[in-house]
mmCIF file of C-alpha atoms and ligand atoms in Angstrom:
data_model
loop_
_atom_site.group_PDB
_atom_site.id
_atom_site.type_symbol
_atom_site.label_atom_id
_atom_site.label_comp_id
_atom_site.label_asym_id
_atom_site.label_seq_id
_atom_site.Cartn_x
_atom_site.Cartn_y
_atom_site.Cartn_z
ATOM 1 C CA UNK A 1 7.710 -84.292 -26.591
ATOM 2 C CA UNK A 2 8.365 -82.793 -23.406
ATOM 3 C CA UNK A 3 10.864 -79.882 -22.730
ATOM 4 C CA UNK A 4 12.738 -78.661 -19.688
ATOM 5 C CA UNK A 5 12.364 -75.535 -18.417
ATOM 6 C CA UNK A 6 14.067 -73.986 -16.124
ATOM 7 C CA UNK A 7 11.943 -70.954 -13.968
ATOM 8 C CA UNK A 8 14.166 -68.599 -11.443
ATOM 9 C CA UNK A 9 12.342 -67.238 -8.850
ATOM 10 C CA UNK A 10 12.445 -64.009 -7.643
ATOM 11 C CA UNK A 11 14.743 -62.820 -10.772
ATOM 12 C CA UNK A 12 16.430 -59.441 -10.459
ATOM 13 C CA UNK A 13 16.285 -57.364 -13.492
ATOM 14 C CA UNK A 14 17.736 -54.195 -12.613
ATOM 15 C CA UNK A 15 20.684 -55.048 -15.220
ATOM 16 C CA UNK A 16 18.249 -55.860 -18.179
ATOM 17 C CA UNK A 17 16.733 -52.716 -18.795
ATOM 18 C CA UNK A 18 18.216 -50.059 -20.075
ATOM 19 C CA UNK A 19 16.603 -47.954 -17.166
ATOM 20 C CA UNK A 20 18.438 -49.193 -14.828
ATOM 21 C CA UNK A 21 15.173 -49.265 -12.492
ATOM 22 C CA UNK A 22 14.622 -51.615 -9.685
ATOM 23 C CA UNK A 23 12.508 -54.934 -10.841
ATOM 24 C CA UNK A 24 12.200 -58.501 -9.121
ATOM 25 C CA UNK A 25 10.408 -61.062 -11.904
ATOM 26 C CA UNK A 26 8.208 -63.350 -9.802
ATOM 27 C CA UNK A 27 9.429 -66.133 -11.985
ATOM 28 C CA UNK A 28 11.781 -65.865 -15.343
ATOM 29 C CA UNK A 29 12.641 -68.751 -17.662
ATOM 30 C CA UNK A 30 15.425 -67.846 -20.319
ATOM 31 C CA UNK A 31 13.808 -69.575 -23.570
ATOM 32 C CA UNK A 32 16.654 -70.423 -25.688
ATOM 33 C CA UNK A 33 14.162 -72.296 -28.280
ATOM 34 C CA UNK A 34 10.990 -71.706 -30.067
ATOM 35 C CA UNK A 35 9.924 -74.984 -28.476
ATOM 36 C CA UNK A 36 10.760 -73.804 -25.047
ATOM 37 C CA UNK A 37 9.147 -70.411 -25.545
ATOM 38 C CA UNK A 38 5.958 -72.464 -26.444
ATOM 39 C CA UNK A 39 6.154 -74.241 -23.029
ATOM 40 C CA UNK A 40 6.445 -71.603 -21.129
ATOM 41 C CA UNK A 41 3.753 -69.794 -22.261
ATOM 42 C CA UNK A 42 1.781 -72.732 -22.022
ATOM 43 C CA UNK A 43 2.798 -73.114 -18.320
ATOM 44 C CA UNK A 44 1.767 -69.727 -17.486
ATOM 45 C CA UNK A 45 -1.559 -70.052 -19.628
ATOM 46 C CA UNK A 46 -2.087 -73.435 -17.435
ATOM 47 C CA UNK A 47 -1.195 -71.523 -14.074
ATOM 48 C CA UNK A 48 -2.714 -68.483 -14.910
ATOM 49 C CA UNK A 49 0.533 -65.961 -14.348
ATOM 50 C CA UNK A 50 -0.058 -62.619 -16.137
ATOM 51 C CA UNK A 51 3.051 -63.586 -19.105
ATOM 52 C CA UNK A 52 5.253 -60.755 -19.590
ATOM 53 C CA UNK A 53 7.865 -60.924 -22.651
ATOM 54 C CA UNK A 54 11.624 -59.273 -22.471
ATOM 55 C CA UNK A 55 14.001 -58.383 -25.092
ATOM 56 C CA UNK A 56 16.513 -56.088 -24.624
ATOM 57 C CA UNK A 57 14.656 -54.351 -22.039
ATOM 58 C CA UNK A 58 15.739 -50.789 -24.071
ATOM 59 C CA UNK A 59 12.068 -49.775 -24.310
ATOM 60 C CA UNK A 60 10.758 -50.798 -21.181
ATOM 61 C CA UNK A 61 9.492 -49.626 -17.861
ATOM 62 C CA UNK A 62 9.626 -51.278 -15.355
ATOM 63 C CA UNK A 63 8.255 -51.714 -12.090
ATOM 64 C CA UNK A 64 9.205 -53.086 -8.841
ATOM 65 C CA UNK A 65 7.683 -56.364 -9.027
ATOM 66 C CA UNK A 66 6.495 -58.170 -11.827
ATOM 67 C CA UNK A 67 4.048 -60.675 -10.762
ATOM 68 C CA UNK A 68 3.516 -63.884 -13.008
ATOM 69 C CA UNK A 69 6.205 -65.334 -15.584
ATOM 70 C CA UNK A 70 8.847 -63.339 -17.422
ATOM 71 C CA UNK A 71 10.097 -65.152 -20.515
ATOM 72 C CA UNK A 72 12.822 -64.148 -22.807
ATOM 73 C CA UNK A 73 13.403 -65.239 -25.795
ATOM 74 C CA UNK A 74 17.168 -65.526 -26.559
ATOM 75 C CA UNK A 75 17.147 -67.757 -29.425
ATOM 76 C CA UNK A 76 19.030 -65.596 -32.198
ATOM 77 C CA UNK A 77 19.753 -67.494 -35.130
ATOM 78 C CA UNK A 78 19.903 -65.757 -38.964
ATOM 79 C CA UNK A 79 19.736 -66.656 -42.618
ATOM 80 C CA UNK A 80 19.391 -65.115 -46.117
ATOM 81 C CA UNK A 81 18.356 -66.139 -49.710
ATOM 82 C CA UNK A 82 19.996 -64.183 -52.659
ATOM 83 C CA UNK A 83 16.934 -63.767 -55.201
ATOM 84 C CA UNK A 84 17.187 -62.690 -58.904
ATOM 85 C CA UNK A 85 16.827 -59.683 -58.628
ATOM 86 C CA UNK A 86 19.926 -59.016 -56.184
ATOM 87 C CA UNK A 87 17.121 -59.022 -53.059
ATOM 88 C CA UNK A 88 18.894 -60.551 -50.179
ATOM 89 C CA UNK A 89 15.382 -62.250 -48.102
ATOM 90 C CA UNK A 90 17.057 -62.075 -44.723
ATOM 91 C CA UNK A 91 14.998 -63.772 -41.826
ATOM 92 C CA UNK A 92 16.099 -63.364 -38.119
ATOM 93 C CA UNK A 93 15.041 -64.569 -34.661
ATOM 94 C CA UNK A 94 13.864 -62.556 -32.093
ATOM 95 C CA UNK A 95 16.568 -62.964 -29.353
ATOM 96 C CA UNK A 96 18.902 -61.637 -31.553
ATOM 97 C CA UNK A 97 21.053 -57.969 -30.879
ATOM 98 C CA UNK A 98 19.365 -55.360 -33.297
ATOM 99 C CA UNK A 99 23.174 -53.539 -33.760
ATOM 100 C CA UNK A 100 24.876 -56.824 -34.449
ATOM 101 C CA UNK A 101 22.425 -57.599 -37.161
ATOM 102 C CA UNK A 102 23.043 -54.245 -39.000
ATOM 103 C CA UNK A 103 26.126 -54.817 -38.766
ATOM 104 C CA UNK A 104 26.372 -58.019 -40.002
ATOM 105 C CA UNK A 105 24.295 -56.757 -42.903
ATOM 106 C CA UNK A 106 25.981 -53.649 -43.576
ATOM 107 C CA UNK A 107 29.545 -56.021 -43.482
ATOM 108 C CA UNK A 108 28.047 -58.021 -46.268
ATOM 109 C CA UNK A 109 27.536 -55.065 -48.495
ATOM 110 C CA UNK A 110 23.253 -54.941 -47.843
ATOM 111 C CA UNK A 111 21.624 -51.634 -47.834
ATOM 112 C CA UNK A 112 18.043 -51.462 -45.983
ATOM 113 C CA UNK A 113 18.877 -51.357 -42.446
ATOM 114 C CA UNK A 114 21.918 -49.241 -42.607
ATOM 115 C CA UNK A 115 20.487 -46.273 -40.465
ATOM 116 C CA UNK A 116 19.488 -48.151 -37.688
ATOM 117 C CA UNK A 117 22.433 -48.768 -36.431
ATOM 118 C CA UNK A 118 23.092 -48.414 -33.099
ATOM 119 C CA UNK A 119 19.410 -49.056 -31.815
ATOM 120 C CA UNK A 120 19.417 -51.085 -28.902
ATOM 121 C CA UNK A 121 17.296 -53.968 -27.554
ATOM 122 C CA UNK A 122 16.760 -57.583 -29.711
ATOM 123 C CA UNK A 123 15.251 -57.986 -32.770
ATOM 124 C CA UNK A 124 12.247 -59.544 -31.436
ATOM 125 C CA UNK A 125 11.161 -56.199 -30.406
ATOM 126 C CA UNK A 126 12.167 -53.813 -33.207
ATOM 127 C CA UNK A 127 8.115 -54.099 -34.643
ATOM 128 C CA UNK A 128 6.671 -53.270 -31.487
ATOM 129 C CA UNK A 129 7.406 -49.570 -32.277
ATOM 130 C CA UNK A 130 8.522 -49.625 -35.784
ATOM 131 C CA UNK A 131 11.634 -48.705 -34.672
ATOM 132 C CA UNK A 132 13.332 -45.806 -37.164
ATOM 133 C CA UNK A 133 16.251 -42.938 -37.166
ATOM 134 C CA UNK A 134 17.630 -40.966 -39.777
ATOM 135 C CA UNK A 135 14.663 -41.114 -42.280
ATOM 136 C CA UNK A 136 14.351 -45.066 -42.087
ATOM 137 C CA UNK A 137 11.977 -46.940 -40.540
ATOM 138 C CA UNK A 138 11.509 -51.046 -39.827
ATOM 139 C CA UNK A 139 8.340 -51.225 -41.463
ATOM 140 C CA UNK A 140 9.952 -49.812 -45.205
ATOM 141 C CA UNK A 141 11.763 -53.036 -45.079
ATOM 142 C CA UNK A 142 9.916 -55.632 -43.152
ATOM 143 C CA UNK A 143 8.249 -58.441 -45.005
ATOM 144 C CA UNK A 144 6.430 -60.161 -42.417
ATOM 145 C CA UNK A 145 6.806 -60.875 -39.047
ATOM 146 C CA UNK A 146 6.513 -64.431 -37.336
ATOM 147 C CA UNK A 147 4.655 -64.575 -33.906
ATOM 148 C CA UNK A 148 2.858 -66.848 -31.424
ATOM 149 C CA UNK A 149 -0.768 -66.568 -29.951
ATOM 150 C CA UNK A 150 -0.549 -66.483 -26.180
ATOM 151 C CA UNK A 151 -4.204 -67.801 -25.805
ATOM 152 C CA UNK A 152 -4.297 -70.609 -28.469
ATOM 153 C CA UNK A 153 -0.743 -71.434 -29.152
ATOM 154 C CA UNK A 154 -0.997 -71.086 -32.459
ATOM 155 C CA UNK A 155 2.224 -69.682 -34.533
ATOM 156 C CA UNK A 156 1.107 -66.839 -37.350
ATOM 157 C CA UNK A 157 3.015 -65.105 -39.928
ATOM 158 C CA UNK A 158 1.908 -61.238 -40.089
ATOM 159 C CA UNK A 159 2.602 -59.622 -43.589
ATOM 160 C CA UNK A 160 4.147 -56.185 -43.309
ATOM 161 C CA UNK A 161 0.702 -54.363 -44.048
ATOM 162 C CA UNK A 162 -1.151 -56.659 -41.244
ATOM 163 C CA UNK A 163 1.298 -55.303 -38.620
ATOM 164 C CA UNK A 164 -0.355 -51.224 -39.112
ATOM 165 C CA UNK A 165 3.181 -49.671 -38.861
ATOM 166 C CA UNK A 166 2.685 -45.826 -38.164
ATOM 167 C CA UNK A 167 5.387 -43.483 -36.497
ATOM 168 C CA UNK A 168 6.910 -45.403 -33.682
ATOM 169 C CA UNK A 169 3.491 -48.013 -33.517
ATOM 170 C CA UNK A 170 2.237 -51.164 -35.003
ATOM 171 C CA UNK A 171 -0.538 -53.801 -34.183
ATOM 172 C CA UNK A 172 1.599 -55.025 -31.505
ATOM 173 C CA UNK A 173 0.860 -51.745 -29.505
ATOM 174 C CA UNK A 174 -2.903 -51.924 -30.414
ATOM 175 C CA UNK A 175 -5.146 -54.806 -30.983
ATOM 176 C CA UNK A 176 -2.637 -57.583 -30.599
ATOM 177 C CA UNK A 177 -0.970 -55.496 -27.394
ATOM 178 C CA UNK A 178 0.080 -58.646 -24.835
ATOM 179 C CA UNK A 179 -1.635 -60.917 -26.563
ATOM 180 C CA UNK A 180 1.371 -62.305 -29.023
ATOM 181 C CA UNK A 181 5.160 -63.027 -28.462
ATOM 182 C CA UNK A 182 7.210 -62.069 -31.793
ATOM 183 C CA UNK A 183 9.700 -65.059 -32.671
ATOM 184 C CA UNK A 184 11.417 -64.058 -36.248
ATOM 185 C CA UNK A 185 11.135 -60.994 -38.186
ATOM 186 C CA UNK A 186 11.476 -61.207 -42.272
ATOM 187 C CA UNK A 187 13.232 -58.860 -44.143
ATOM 188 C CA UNK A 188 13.812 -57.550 -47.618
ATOM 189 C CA UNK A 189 17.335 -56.185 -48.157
ATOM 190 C CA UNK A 190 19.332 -55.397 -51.289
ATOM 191 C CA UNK A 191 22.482 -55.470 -52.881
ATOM 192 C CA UNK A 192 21.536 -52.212 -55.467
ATOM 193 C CA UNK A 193 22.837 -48.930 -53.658
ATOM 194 C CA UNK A 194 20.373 -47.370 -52.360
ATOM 195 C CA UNK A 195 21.956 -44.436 -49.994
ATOM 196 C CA UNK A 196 18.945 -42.320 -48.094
ATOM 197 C CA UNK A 197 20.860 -39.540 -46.825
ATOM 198 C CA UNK A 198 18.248 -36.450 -46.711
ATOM 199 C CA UNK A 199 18.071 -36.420 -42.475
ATOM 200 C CA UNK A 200 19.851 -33.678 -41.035
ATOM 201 C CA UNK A 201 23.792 -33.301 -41.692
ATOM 202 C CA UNK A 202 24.021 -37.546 -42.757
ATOM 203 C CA UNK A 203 25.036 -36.340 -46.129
ATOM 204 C CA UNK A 204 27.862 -34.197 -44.920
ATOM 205 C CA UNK A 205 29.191 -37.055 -43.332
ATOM 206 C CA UNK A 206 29.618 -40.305 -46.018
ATOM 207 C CA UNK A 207 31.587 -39.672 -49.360
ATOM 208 C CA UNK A 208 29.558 -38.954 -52.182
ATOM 209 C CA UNK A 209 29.071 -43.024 -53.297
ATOM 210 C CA UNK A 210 29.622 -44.653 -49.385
ATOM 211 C CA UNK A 211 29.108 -48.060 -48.694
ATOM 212 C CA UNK A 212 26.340 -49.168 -46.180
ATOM 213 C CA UNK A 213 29.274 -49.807 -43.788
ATOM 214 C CA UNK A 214 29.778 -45.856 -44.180
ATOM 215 C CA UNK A 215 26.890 -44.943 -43.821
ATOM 216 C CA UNK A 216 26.178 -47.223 -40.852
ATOM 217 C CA UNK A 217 29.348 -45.419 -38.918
ATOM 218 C CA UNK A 218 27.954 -41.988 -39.635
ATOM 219 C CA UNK A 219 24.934 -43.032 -37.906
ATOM 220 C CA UNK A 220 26.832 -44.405 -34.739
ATOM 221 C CA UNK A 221 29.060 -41.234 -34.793
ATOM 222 C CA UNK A 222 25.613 -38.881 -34.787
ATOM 223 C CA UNK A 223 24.495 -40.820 -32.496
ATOM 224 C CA UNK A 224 27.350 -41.307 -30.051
ATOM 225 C CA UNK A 225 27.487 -37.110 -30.261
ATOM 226 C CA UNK A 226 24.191 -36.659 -28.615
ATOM 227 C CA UNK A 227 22.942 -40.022 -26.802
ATOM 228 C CA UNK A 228 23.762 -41.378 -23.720
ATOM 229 C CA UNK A 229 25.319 -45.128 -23.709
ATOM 230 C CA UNK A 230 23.311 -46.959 -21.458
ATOM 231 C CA UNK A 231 26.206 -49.203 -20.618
ATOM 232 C CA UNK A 232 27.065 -45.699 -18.961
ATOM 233 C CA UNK A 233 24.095 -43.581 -18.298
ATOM 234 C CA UNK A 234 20.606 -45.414 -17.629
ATOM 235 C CA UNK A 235 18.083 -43.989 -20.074
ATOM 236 C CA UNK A 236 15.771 -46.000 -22.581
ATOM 237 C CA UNK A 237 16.369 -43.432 -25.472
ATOM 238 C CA UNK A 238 13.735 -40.938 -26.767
ATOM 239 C CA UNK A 239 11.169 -41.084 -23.334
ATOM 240 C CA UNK A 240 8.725 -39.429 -25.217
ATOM 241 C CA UNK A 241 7.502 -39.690 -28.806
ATOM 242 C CA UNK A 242 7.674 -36.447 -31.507
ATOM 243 C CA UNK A 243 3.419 -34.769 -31.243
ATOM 244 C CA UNK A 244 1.389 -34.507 -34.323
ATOM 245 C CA UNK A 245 -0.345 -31.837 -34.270
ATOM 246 C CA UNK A 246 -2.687 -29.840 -36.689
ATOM 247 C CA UNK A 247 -1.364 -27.325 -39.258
ATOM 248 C CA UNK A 248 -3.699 -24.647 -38.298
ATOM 249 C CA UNK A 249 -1.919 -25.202 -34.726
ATOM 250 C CA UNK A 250 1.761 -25.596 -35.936
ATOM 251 C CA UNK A 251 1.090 -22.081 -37.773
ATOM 252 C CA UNK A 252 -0.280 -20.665 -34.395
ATOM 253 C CA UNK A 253 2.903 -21.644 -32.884
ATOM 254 C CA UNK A 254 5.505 -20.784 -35.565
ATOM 255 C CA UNK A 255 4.402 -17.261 -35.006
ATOM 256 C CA UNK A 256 5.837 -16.707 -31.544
ATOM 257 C CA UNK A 257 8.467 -19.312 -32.462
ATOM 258 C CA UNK A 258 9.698 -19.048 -36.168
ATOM 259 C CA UNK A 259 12.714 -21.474 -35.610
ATOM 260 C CA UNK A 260 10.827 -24.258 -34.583
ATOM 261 C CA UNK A 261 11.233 -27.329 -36.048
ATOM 262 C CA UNK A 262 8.178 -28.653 -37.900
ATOM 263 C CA UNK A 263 7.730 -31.461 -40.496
ATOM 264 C CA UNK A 264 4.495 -31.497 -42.840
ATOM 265 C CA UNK A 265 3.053 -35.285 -42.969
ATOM 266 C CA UNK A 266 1.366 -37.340 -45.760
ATOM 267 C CA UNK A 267 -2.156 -36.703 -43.376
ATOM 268 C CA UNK A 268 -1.950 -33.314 -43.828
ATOM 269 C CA UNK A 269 -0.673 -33.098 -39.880
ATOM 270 C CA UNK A 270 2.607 -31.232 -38.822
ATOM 271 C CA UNK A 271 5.432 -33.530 -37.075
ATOM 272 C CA UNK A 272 7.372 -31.175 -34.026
ATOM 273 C CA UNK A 273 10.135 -32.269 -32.324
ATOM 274 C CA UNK A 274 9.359 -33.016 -28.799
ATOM 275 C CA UNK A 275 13.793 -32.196 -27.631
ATOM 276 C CA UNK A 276 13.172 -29.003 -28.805
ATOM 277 C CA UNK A 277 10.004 -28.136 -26.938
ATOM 278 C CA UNK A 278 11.719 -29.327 -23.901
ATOM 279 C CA UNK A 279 14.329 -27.645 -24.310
ATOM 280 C CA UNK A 280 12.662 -24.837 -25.161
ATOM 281 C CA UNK A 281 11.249 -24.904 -21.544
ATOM 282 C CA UNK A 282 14.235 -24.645 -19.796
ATOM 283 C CA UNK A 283 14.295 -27.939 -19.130
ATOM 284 C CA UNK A 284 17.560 -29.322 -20.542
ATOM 285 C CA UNK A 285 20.271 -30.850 -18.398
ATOM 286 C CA UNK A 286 17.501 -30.423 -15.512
ATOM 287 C CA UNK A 287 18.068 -32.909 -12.551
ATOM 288 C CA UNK A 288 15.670 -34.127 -9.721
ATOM 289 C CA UNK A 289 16.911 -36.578 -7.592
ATOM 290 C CA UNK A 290 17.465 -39.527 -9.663
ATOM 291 C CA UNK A 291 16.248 -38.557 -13.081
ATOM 292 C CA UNK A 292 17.359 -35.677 -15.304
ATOM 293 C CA UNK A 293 16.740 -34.226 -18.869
ATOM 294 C CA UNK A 294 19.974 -34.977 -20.756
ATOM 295 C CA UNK A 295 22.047 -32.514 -21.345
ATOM 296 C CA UNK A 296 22.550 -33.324 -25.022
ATOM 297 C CA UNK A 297 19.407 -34.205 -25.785
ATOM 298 C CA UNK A 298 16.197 -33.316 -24.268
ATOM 299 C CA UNK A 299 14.324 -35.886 -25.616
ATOM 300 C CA UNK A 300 15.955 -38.890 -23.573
ATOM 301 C CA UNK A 301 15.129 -38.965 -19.557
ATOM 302 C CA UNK A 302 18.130 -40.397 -17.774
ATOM 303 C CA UNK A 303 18.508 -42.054 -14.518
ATOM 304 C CA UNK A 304 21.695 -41.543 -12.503
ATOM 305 C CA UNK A 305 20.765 -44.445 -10.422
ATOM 306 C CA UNK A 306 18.369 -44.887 -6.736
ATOM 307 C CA UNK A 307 14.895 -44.029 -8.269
ATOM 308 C CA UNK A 308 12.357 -46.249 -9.290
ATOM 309 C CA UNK A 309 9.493 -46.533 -11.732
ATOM 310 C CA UNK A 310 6.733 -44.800 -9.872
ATOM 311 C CA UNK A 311 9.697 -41.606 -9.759
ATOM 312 C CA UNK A 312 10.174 -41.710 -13.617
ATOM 313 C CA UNK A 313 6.617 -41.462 -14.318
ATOM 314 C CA UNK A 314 6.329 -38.345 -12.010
ATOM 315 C CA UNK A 315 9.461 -36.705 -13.225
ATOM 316 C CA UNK A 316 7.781 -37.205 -17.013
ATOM 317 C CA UNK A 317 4.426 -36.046 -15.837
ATOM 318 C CA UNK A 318 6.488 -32.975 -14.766
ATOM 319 C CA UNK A 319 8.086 -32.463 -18.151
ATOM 320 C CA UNK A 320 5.319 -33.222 -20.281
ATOM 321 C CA UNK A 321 3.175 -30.691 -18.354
ATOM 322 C CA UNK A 322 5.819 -27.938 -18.547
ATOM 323 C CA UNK A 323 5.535 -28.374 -22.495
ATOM 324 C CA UNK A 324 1.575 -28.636 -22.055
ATOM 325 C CA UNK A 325 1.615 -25.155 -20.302
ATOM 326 C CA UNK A 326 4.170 -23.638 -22.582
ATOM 327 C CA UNK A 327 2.930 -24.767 -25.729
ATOM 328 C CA UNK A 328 -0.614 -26.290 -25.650
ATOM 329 C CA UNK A 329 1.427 -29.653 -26.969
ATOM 330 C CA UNK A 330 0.379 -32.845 -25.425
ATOM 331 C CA UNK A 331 3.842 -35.279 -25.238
ATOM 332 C CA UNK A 332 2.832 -39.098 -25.423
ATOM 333 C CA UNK A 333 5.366 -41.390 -23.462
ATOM 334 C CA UNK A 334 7.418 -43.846 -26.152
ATOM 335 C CA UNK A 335 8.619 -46.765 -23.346
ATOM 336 C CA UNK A 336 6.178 -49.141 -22.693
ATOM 337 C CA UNK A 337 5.044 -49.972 -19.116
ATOM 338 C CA UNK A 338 5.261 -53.617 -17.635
ATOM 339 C CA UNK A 339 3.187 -55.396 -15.664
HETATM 340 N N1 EPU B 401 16.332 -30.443 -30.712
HETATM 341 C C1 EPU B 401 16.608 -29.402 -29.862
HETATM 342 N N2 EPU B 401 16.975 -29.677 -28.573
HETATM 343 C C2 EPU B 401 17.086 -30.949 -28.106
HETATM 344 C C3 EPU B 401 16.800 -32.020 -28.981
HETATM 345 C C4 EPU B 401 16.415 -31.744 -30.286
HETATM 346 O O1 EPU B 401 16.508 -28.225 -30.236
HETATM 347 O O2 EPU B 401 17.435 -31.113 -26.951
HETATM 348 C C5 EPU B 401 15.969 -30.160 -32.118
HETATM 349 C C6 EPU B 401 17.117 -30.559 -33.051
HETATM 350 O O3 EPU B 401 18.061 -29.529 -33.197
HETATM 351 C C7 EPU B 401 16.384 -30.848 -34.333
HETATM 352 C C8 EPU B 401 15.063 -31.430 -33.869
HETATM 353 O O4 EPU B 401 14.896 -31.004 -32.514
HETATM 354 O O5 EPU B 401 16.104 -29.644 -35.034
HETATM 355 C C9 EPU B 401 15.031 -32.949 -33.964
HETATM 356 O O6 EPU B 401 16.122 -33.496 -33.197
HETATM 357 P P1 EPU B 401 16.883 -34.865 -33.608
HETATM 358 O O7 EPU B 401 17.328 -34.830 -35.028
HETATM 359 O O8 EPU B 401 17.911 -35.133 -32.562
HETATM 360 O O9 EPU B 401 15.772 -35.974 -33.595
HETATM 361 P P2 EPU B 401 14.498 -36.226 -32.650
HETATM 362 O O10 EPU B 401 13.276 -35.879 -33.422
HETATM 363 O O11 EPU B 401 14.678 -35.567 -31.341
HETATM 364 C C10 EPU B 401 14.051 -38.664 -33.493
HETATM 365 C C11 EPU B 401 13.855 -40.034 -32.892
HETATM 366 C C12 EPU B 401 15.214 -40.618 -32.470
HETATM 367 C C13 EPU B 401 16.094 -40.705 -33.702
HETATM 368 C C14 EPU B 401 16.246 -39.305 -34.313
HETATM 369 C C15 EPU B 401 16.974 -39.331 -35.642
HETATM 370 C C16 EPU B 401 11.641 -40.050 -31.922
HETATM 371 C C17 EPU B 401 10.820 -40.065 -30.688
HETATM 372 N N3 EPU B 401 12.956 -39.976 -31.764
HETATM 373 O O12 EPU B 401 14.560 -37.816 -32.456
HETATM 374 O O13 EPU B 401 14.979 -41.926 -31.986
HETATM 375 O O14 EPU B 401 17.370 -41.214 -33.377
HETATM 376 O O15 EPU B 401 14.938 -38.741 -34.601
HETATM 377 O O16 EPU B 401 16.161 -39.931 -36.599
HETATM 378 O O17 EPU B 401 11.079 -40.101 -33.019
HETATM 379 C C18 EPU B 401 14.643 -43.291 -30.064
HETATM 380 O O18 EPU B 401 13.544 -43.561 -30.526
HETATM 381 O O19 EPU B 401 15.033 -43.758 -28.976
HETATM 382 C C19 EPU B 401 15.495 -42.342 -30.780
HETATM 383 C C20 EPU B 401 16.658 -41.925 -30.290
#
């Protein structure tokens, strides 16, 4: 069976990413069907045009041209089973909006997701970094993830431990990096209250038995308090991940800085928090030319609008060397670069 495709040429994309930064697709083909997102991949495997996929575009930089074919997928359809033991199996497709799903679940009374609210970009995406606030992360409640091969075609379904979630990275960052597109994710929710409350004030917030609903609005209000909207402010959230570093240096540090935050891990490693080195540098609310430190928090780069992706990158370079100098901490970047 054949399927229609329809390919724009020279697509702007300025308005789907979250950065706000200057991008013309060669070619872009909406694909509103898993049939049509296996023809266009096909076409560009055929043609030979470097494939890049968009979601939301919330994690993304990008640059000024992306040679090739940019596909989306947008199909976003949903569904559950109810199983004995009050697990709600909840599969979705990638083109759906990450928010509208938690809220859809949390409406239904489904704890699992609850914390995530407010996390932009689609679904299709969410793996890519194990995306995770407030003391949740994807991967505690991901089943499996569906995906297809560019190279072969070939559809796969990933179990939860084949994807190699860590903190903010998976598979899809590593060995299968641009060589998959994600079409559904499978998840395991449940109808059992199961609050998780212990990150910073969250508890404070809800009543002492909340709903998921509640706690999903505590989580939009914390995070309405200190992130910018990008529907106002260009940013692509947290620019740079939190450094792991070793205990023996975390105790080096918390001598000349005993109110830094630090989180032991599993590994034996010590978790900082990247906003507060930043800040610590001076470099809150800090503004060259396009880009700037928010002034809420340090750990989001914002763009106030005329810069481009080449000026990001240099404005982070700055930043993370700053925090290099200051504290001997090496900041890895968290958006992923296109093209
Ligand atoms: N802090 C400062 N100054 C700042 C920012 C933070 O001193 O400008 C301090 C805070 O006071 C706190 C600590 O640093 O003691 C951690 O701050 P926060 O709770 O705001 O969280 P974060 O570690 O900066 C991470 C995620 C966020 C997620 C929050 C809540 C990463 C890279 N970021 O931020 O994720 O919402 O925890 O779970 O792990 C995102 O990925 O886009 C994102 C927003």
């Amino acid at each position: 069976m054949s399927v229609e495709l329809a390919l724009c040429l020279d697509r702007d994309l300025q308005r789907h990413n979250t950065l706000g930064l200057p991008c013309v697709a060669e070619r872009f083909i909406d694909a509103e069907s898993p049939a049509r997102l296996a023809a266009a991949v096909a076409m560009a495997q055929q043609a030979g045009w470097p494939l890049t996929v968009l979601g939301g575009g919330s994690n993304l930089i990008l640059p000024r041209r992306l040679s090739g074919l940019v596909v989306r997928p947008t199909f976003a359809d949903w569904d559950y089973r109810r199983d004995a033991e009050g697990g709600i199996a909840l599969r979705v497709e990638a083109g759906m909006n990450w928010h509208a799903l938690v809220m859809a679940s949390v409406d239904r009374g489904w704890w699992g997701i609850e914390n995530l609210a407010l996390i932009p970009g689609h679904c299709g995406a969410a793996p890519i970094q194990n995306i995770g606030a407030y003391g949740v992360e994807l991967a505690d409640v991901l089943e499996s993830v569906e995906l297809l091969h560019l190279d072969s075609g070939r559809y796969e379904t990933l179990t939860g431990a084949a994807c190699r979630f860590g903190y903010r990275d998976s598979i899809f960052k590593g060995a299968l990096a641009g060589r998959v597109v994600i079409t559904a994710l499978n998840l395991m929710l449940s109808e059992t209250p199961h609050p998780r409350l212990g990150y910073g004030d969250l508890a404070t917030r809800v009543t002492d038995a909340p709903s998921p609903r509640d706690v999903a609005e505590a989580v939009v209000a914390i995070r309405r308090e200190k992130l910018p909207d990008p529907a106002q402010l260009a940013n692509a959230g947290s620019f740079f991940k939190n450094p792991l570093v070793s205990a023996e240096q975390a105790q080096h540090l918390l001598v000349d800085c005993p109110d830094m935050p630090h989180f032991a891990q599993p590994d034996g490693r010590v978790k900082l928090a990247a906003g507060w080195l930043i800040d610590r540098c001076g470099l809150k609310g800090v503004r060259r030319g396009a880009f700037g430190v928010h002034d809420r928090q340090a750990l989001v780069l914002v763009h106030h609008g005329g810069g481009d992706a080449e000026g990001l990158l240099a404005f982070a370079a700055e930043i993370a060397a700053a925090v290099e100098e200051r504290f001997g901490v090496a900041l890895s970047r968290e958006p992923r670069l296109a093209g």
